[in-house]
Short mmCIF file of C-alpha atoms in Angstrom, two decimals:
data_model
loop_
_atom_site.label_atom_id
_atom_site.label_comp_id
_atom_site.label_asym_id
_atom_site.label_seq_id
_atom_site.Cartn_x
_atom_site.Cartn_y
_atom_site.Cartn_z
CA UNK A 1 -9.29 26.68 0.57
CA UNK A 2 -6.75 23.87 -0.49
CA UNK A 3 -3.16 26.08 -1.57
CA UNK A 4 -2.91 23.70 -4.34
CA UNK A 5 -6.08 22.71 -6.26
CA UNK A 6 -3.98 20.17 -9.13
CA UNK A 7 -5.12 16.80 -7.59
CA UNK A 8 -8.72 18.03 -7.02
CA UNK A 9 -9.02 19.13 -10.82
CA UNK A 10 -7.12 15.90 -11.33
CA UNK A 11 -9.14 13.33 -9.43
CA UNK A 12 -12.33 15.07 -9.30
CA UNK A 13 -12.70 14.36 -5.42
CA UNK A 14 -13.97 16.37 -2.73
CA UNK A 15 -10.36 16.23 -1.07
CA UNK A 16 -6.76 16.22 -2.15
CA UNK A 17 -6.87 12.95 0.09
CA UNK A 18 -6.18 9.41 -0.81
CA UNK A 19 -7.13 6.05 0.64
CA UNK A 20 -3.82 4.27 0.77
CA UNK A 21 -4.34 0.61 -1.37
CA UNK A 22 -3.63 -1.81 1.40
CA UNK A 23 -3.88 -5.27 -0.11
CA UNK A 24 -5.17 -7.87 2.30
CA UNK A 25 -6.30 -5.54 4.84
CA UNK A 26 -9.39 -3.42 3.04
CA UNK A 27 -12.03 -4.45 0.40
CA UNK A 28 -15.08 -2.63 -1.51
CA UNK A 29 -16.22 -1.91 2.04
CA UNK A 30 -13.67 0.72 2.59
CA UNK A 31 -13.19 2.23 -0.78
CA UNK A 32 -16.78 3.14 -0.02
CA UNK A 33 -17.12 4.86 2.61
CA UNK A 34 -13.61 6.61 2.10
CA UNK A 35 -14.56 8.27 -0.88
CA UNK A 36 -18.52 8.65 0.62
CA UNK A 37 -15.89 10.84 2.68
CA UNK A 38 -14.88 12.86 -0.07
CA UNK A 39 -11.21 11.35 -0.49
CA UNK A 40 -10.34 9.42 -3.45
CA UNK A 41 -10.94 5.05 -2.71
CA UNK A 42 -8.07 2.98 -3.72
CA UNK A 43 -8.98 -0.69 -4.18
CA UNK A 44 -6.12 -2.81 -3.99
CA UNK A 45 -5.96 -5.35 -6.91
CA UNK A 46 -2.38 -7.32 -6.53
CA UNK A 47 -3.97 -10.23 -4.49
CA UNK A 48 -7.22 -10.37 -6.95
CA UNK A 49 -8.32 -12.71 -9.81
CA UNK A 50 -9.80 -10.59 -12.89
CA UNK A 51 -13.24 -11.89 -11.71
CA UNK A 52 -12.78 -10.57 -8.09
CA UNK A 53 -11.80 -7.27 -9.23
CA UNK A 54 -14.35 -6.74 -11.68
CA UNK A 55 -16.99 -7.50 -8.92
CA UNK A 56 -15.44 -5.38 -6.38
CA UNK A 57 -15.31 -2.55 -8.49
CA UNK A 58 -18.87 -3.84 -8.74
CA UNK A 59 -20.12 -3.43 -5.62
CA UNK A 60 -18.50 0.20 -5.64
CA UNK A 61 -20.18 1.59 -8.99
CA UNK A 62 -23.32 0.69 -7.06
CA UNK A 63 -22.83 2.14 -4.40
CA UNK A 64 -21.11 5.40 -4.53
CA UNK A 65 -20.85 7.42 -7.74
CA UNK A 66 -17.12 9.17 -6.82
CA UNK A 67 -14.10 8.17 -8.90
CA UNK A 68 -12.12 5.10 -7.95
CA UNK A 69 -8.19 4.15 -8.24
CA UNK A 70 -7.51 0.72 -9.25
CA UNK A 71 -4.49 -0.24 -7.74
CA UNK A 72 -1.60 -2.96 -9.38
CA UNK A 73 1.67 -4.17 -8.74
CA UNK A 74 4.02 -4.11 -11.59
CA UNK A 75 7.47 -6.15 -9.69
CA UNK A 76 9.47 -8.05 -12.36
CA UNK A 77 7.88 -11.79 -11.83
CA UNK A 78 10.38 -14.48 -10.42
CA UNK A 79 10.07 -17.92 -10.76
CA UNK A 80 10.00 -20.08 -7.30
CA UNK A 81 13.57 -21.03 -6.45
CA UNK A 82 12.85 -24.89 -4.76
CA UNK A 83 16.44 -25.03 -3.09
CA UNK A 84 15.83 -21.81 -2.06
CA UNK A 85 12.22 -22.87 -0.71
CA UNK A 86 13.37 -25.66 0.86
CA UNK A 87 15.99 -23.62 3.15
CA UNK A 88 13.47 -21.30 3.75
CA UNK A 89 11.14 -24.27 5.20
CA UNK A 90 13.67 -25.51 7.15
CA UNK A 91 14.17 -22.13 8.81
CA UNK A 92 10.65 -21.98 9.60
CA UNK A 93 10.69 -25.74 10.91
CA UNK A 94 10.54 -25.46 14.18
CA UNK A 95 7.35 -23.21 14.26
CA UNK A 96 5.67 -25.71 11.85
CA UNK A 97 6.22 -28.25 14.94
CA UNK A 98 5.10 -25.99 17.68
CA UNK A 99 1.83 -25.62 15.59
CA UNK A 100 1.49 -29.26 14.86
CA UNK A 101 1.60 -28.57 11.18
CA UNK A 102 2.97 -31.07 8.21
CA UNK A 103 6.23 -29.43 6.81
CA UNK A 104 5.25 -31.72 3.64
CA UNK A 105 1.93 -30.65 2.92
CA UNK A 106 1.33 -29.16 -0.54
CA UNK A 107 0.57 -25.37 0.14
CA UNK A 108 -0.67 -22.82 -2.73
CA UNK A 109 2.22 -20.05 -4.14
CA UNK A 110 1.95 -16.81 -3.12
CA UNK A 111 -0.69 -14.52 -5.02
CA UNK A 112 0.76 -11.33 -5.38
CA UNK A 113 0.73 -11.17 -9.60
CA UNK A 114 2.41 -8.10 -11.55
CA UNK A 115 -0.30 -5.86 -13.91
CA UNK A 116 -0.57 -8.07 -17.08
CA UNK A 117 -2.34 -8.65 -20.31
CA UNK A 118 -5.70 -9.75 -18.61
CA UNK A 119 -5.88 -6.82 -15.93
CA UNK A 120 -5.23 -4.42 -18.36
CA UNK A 121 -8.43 -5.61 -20.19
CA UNK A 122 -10.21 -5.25 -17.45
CA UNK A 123 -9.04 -1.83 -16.54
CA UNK A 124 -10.24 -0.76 -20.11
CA UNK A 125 -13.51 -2.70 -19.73
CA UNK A 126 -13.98 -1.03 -16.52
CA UNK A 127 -12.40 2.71 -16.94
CA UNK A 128 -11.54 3.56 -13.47
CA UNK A 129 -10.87 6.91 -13.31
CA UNK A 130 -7.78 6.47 -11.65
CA UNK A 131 -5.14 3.45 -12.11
CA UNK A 132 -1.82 3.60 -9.70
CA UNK A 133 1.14 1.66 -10.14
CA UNK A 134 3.37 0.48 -7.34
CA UNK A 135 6.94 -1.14 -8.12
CA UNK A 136 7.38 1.35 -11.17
CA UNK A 137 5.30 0.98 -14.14
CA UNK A 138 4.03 -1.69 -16.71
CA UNK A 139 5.71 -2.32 -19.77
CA UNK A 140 5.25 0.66 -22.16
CA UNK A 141 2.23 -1.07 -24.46
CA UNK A 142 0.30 -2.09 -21.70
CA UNK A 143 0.63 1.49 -19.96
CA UNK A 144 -0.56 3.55 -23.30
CA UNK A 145 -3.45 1.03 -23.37
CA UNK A 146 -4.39 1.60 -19.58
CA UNK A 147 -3.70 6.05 -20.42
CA UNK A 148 -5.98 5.09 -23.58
CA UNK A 149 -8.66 4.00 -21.83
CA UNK A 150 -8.71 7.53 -20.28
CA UNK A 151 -7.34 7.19 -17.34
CA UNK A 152 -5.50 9.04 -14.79
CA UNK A 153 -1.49 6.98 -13.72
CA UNK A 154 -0.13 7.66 -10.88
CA UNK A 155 2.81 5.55 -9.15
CA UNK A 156 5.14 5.51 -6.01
CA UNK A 157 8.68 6.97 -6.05
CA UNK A 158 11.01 6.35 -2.60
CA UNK A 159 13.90 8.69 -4.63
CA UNK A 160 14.07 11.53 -6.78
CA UNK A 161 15.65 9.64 -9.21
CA UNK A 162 12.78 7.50 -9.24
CA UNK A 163 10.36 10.81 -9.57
CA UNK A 164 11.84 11.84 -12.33
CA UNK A 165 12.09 8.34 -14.16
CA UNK A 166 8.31 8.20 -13.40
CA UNK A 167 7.54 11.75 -14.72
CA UNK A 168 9.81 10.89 -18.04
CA UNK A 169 7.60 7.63 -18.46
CA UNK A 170 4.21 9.84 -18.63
CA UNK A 171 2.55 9.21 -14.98
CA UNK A 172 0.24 12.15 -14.25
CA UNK A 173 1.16 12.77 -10.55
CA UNK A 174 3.67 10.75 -8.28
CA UNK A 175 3.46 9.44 -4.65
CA UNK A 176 6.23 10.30 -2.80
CA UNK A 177 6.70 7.46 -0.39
CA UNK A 178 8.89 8.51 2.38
CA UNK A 179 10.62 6.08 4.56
CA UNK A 180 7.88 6.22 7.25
CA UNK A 181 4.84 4.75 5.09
CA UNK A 182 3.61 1.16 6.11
CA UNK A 183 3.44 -1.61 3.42
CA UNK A 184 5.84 -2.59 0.93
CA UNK A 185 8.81 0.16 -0.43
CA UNK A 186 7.27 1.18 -4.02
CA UNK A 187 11.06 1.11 -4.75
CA UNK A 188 12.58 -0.08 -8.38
CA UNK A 189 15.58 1.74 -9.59
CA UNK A 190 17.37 1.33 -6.05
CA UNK A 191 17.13 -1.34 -3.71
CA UNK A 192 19.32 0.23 -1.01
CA UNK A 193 16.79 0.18 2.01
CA UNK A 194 19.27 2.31 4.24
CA UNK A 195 19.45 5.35 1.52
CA UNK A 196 15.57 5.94 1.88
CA UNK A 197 14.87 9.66 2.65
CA UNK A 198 11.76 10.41 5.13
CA UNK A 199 8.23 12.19 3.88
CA UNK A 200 10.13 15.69 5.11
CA UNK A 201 13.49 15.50 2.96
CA UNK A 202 11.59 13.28 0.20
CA UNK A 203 8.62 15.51 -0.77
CA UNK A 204 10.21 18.96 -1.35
CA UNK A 205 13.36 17.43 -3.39
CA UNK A 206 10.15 15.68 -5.44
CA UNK A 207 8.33 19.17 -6.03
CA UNK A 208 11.39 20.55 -6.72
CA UNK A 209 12.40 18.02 -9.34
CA UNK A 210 8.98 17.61 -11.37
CA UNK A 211 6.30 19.05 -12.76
CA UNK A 212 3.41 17.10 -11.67
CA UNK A 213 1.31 17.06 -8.64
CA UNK A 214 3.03 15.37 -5.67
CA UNK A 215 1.40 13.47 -3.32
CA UNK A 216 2.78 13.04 0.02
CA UNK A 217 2.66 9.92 1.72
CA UNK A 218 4.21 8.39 5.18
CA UNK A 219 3.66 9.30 8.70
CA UNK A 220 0.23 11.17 7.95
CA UNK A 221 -2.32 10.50 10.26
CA UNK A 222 -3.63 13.40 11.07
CA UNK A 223 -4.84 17.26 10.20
CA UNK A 224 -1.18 17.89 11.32
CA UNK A 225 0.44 16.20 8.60
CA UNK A 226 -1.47 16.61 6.18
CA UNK A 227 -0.70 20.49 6.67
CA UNK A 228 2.55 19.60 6.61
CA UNK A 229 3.09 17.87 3.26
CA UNK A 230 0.88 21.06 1.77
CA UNK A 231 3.48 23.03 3.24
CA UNK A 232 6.04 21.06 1.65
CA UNK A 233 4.38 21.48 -1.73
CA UNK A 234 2.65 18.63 -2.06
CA UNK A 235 -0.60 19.20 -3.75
CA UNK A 236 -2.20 16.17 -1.69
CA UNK A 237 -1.56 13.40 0.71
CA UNK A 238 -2.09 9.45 0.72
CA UNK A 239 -3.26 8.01 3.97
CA UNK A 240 -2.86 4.05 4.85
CA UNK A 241 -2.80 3.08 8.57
CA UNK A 242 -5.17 6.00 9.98
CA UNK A 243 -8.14 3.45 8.70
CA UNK A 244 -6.59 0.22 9.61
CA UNK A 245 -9.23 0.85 12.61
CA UNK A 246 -12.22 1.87 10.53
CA UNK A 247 -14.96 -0.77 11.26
CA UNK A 248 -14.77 -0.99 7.57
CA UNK A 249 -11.50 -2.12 7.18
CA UNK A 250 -10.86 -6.18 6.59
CA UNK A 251 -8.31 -5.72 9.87
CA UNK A 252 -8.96 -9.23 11.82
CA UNK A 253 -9.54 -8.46 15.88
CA UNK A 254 -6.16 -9.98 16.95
CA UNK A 255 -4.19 -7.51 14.38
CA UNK A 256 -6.77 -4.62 15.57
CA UNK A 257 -5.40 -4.66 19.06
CA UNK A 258 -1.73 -5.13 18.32
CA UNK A 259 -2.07 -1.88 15.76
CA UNK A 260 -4.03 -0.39 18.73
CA UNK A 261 -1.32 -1.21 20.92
CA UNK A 262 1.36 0.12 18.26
CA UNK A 263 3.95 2.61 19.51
CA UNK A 264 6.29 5.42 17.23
CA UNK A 265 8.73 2.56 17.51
CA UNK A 266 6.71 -0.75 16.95
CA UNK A 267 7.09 -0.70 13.54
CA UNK A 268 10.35 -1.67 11.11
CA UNK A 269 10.93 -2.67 7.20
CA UNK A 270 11.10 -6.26 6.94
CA UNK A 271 11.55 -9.03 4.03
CA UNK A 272 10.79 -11.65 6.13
CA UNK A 273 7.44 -11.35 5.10
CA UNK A 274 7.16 -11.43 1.50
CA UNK A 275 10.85 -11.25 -0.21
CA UNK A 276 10.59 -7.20 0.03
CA UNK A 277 10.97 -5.15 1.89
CA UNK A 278 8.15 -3.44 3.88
CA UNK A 279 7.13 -1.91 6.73
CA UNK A 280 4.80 -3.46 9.59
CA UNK A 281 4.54 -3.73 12.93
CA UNK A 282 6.88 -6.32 13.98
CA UNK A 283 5.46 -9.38 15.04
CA UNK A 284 7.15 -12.75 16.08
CA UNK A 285 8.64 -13.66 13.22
CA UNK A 286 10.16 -10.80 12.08
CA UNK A 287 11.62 -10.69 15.65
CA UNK A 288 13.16 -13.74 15.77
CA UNK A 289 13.93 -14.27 11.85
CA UNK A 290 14.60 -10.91 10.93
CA UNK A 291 13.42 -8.35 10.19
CA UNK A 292 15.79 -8.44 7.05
CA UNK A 293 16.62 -12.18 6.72
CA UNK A 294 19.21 -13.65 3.50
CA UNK A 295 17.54 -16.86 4.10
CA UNK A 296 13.84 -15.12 2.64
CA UNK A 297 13.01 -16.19 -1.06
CA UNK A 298 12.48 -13.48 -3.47
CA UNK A 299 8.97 -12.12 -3.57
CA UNK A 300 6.39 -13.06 -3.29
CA UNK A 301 7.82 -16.24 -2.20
CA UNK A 302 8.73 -16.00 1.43
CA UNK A 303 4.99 -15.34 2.01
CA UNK A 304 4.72 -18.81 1.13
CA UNK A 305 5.80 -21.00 3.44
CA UNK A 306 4.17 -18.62 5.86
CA UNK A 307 0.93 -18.61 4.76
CA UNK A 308 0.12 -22.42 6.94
CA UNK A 309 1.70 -20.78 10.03
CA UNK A 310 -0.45 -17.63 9.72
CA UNK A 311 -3.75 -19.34 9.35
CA UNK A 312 -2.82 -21.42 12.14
CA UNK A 313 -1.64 -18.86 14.40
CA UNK A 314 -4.68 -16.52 13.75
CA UNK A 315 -7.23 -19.39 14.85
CA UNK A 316 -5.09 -19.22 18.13
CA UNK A 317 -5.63 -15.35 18.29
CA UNK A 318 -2.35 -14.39 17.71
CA UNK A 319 -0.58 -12.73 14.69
CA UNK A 320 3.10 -14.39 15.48
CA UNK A 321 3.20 -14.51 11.16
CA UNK A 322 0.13 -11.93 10.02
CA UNK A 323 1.52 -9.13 8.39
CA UNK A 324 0.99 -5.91 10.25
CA UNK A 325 1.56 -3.36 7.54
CA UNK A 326 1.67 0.10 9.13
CA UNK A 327 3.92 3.25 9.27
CA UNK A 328 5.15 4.96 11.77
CA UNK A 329 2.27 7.46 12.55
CA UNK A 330 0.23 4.15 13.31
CA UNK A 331 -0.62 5.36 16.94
CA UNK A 332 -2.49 8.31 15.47
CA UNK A 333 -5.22 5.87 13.61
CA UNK A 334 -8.61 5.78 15.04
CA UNK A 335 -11.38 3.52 15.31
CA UNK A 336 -14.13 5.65 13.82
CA UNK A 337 -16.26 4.84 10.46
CA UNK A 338 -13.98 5.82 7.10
CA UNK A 339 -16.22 8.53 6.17
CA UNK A 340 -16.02 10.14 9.44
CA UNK A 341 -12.50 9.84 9.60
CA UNK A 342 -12.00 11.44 6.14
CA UNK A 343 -14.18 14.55 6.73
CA UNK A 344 -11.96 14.86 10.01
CA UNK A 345 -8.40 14.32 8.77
CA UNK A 346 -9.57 16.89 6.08
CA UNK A 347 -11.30 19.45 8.64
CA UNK A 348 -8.55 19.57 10.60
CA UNK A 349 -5.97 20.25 7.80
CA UNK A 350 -7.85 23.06 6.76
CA UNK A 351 -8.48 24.83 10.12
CA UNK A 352 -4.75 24.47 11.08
CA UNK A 353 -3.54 25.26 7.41
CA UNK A 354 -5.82 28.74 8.10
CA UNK A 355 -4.45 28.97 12.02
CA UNK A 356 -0.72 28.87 10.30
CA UNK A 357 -2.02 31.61 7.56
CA UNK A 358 -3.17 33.80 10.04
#
């Protein structure tokens, strides 16, 4: 039924479909019932401690017996820049005052660690069937240990030069992450936000330039798409902010209703955020600040003096500083349960792959 049948030899899912990793927005609780949906569950791991990914991945042994894809960051780590820092609070000052917070309280670094030593010990203690990469790939030792341990790589390209770097390195199929995908650019060989090709002109240049399964991702939301990238020859798709409105998702109700509110234009790549650049629904911050600012540390950094303001803002009900990650097919998510939503997205890529056949 499925023109290309690679990713489901590869993956060993139901559907050439997979649940987008979206750190800070999903848990266990969504890996779940995505792959009780037949699509393969993604559990983001950048924000975790060893000890909170070991019991996440857990909580999904127990609970569904489908194959899982551990998810990492592998950025270059940079140390905290203090002058820098301090700039950046001073930029933010006059939202710490409307808030009534302390410019001078101590506040915890950002959390967003690159795949090291200890997570790779885990991942070959655990053996998830799947391990994806965003950011490029691990240093070469710890990526034979991770392929060692048996399992499947895949990682994010925004380029064809980037595809074919990725393919060279040994990854057994590639994400090609057009400009419209929510969440932060998987880019590392170019940092030139204004070259980045959409999912239409990125995916086909991808097949064309590799041999291993492509999967499409960026502005898929529905059946439609999803058709689309097939026709594109992708052999599967990955799908983010279609479940940002599962009741499973981690999505706080303030953040619900401004994704629910989302437009085709609401959303734009910011660094304003986190040092990188990514893709969100703009709030107030990247309004005013941004969205690209100079003044933003590197990552994760700028998510640092930002973190007080968010918490603060959130008990108001508003996300003024939450990070809205989302592409720009956001207004085609739904609020239905994960599983539901899976066995539709798939359904309908099939009957109108058929209709287009016929």
């Amino acid at each position: 039924m499925w023109p290309d049948r690679r990713l489901l030899e590869l993956f060993k899912t139901e559907f050439p479909i997979v649940l987008a990793p979206m750190a800070g927005a999903m848990d266990a609780d969504l890996v779940i019932a995505a792959a009780q949906g037949g699509a393969l569950g993604s559990l983001p791991c950048a924000m975790l401690s060893v000890e909170k990914a070991r019991e996440q991945v857990s909580i999904i042994r127990q609970r569904v017996s489908a194959p899982v894809n551990m998810n990492f960051f592998c950025h270059k780590a940079v140390e905290a820049d203090p002058q820098r820092e301090a700039g950046w609070k001073l930029r933010l000052a006059a939202y710490y005052k409307e808030l009534g917070l302390d410019p001078a309280a101590p506040i915890n670094p950002a959390n967003r660690a690159p795949f090291d030593a200890a997570m790779c010990e885990l991942v070959e203690e655990l053996k998830p069937e799947v391990v994806s990469f965003h950011f490029g790939l691990p240093d070469r030792g710890l990526l034979m240990r991770v392929k060692a341990a048996g399992c499947v790589v895949i990682s994010s390209a925004t380029i064809v030069k980037e595809a074919i770097w990725l393919e060279e390195n040994g990854v057994d199929a590639i994400i090609a992450q057009g400009a419209e995908a929510g969440g932060h650019r998987g880019m590392f060989l170019t940092e030139n936000i204004a070259e980045q090709p959409g999912t239409f002109a990125l995916v086909p240049q991808v097949v064309d330039a590799v041999k291993v399964p492509v999967i499409a991702a960026g502005g898929i939301a529905d059946g439609r798409g999803i058709a689309a990238a097939f026709a594109l020859g992708a052999a599967g798709v990955q799908i983010g902010s279609a479940y940002l409105r599962c009741p499973e998702s981690r999505v706080i109700a303030s953040a619900r209703s401004a994704l629910a509110q989302a437009r085709d234009d609401s959303t734009v790549i910011t660094n304003v955020m986190t040092g990188r650049p990514a893709r969100g629904v703009a709030n107030r911050v990247m309004r005013e600040v941004g969205p690209i600012s100079p003044d933003a540390p590197a990552f994760p950094h700028a998510a640092t003096s930002l973190a007080p303001l968010k918490a603060a803002a959130e008990k108001l009900g508003r996300v003024d500083f939450t990070n809205l990650w989302a592409g720009q097919a956001v207004r085609l998510g739904r609020e239905m349960p994960a599983t539901e939503l899976t066995r539709a997205l798939a359904g309908a890529a099939l009957a109108r792959m058929s209709h287009l056949a016929g």
